[in-house]
mmCIF file of C-alpha atoms in Angstrom:
data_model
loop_
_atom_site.group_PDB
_atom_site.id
_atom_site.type_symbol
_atom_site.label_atom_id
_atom_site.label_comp_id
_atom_site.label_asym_id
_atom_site.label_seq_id
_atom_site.Cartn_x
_atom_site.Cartn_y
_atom_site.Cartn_z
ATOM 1 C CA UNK A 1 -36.426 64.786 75.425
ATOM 2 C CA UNK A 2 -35.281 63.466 78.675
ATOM 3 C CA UNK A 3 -33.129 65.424 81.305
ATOM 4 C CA UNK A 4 -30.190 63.000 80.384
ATOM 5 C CA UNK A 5 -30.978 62.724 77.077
ATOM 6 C CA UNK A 6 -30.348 66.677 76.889
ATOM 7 C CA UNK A 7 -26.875 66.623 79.057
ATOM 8 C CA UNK A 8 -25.640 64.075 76.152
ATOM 9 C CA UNK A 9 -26.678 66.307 73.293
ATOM 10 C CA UNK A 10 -24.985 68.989 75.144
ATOM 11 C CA UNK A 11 -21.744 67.605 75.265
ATOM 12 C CA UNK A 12 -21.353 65.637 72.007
ATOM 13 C CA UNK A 13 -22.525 68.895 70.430
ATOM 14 C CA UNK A 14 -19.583 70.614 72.712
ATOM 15 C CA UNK A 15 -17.066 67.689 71.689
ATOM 16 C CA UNK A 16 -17.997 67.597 68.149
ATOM 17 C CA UNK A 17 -17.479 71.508 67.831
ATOM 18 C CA UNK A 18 -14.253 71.096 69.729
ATOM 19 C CA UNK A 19 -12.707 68.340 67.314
ATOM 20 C CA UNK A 20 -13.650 70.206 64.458
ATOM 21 C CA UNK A 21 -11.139 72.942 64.913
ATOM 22 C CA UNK A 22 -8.471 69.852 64.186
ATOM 23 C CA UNK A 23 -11.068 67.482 61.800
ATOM 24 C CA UNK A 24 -13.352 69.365 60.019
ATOM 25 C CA UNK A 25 -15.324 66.284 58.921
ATOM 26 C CA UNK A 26 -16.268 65.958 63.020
ATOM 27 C CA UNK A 27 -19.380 65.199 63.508
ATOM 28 C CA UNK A 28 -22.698 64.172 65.814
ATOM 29 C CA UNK A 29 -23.734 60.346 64.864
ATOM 30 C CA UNK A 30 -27.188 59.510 65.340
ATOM 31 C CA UNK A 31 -27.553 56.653 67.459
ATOM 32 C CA UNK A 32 -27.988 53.227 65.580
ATOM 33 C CA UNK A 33 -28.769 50.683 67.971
ATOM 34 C CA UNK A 34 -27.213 47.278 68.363
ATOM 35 C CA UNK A 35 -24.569 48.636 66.005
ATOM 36 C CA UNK A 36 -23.624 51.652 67.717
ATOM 37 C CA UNK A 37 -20.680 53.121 66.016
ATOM 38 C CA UNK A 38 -19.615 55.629 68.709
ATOM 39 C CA UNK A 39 -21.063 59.232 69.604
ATOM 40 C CA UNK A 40 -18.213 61.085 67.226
ATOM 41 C CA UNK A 41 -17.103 60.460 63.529
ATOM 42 C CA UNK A 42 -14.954 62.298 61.466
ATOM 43 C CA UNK A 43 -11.702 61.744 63.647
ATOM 44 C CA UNK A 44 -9.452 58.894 61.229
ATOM 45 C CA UNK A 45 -9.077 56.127 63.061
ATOM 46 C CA UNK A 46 -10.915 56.623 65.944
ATOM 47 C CA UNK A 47 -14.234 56.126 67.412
ATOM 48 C CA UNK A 48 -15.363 57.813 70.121
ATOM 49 C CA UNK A 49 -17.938 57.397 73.044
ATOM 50 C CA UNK A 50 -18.706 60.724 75.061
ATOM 51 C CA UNK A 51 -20.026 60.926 78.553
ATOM 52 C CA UNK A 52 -21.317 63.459 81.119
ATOM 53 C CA UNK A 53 -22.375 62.022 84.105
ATOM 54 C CA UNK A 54 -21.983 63.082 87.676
ATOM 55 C CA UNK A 55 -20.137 59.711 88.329
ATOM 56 C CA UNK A 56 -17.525 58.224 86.276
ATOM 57 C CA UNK A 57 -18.069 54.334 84.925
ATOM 58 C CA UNK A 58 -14.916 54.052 82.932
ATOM 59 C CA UNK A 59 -14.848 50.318 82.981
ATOM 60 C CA UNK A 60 -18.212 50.299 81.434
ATOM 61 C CA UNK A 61 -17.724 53.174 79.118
ATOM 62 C CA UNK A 62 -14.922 51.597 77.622
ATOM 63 C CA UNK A 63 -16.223 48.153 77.173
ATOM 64 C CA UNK A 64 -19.282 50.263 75.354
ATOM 65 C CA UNK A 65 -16.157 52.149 73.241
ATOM 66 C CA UNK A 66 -14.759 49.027 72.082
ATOM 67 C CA UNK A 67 -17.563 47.322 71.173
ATOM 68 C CA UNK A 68 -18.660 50.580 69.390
ATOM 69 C CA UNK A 69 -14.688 50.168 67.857
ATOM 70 C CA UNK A 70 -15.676 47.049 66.862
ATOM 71 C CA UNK A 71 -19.058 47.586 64.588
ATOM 72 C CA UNK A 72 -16.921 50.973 63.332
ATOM 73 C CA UNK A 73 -13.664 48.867 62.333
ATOM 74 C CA UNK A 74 -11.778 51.976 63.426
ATOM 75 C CA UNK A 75 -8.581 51.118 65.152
ATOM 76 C CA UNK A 76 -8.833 52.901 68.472
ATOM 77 C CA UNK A 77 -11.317 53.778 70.707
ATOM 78 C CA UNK A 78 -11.649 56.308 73.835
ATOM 79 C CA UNK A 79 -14.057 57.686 75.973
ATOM 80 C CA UNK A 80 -14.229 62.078 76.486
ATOM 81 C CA UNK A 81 -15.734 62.331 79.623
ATOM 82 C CA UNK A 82 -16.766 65.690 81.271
ATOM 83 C CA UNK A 83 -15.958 66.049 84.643
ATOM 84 C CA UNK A 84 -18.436 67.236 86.844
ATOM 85 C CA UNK A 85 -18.237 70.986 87.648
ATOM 86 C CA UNK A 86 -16.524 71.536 84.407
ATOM 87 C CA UNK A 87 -18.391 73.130 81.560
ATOM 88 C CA UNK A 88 -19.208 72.586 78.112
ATOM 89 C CA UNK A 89 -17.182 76.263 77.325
ATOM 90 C CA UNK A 90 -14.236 74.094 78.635
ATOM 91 C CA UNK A 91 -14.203 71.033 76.767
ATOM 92 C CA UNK A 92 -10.483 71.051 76.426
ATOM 93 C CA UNK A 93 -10.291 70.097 80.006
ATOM 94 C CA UNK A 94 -12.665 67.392 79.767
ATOM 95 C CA UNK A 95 -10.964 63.755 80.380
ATOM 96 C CA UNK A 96 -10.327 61.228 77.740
ATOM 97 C CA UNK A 97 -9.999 57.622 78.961
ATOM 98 C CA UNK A 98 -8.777 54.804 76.740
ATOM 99 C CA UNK A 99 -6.972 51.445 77.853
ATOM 100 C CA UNK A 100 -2.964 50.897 78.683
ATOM 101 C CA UNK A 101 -2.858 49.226 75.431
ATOM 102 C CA UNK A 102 -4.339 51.988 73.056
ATOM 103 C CA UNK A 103 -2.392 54.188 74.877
ATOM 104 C CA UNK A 104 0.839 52.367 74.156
ATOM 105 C CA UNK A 105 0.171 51.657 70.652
ATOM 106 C CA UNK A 106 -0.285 56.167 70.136
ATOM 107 C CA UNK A 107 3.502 56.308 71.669
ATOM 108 C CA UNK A 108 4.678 53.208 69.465
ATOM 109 C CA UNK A 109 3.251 54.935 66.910
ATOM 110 C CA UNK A 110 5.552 58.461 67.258
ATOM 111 C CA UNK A 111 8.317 56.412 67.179
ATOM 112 C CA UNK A 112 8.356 54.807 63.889
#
């Protein structure tokens, strides 16, 4: 397995273990190709893409989040990212990126 092949594992693994304490149905997906459905499951609602690399791309990572959104039909998307220097025994400090407008449809949300 490749260098950043292994730094992946290790922090899906990290952010699957850390959902589950919430979602208990959390969980690793293996990767599917074309039809990527995100690097989480088991959150309702939600896909979601993680990422640990040095540098951040969050306009990429979130077009890949949406598209993976897409091929889910979940209705959000967002990407946990872990900063760099930050480790995988603090995953609660990681970063999670997701656009304006999935943010503002979370707050419409909690006030219906």
């Amino acid at each position: 397995m490749s260098r950043s092949k292994q730094k992946g594992t290790l922090a899906e693994t990290a952010v699957a273990k850390y959902l589950s304490r919430l979602f208990p149905a959390v969980e690793r997906r293996a990767p599917s190709g074309g039809y990527d459905k995100g690097d989480i499951a088991g959150v309702p609602g939600w896909v979601i893409e993680v990422k640990n690399h040095r540098s951040p791309s969050y306009r990429a990572w979130l077009r890949e989040a949406e598209i993976e959104r897409r091929n889910a039909g979940e209705q959000h998307g967002a990407v946990i990212s872990k900063p760099h220097g930050v480790g995988v025994d603090n995953v609660g400090q990681w970063h999670v990126v997701m656009t304006l407008d999935t943010y503002m449809s979370l707050l419409a949300a909690r006030t219906e």
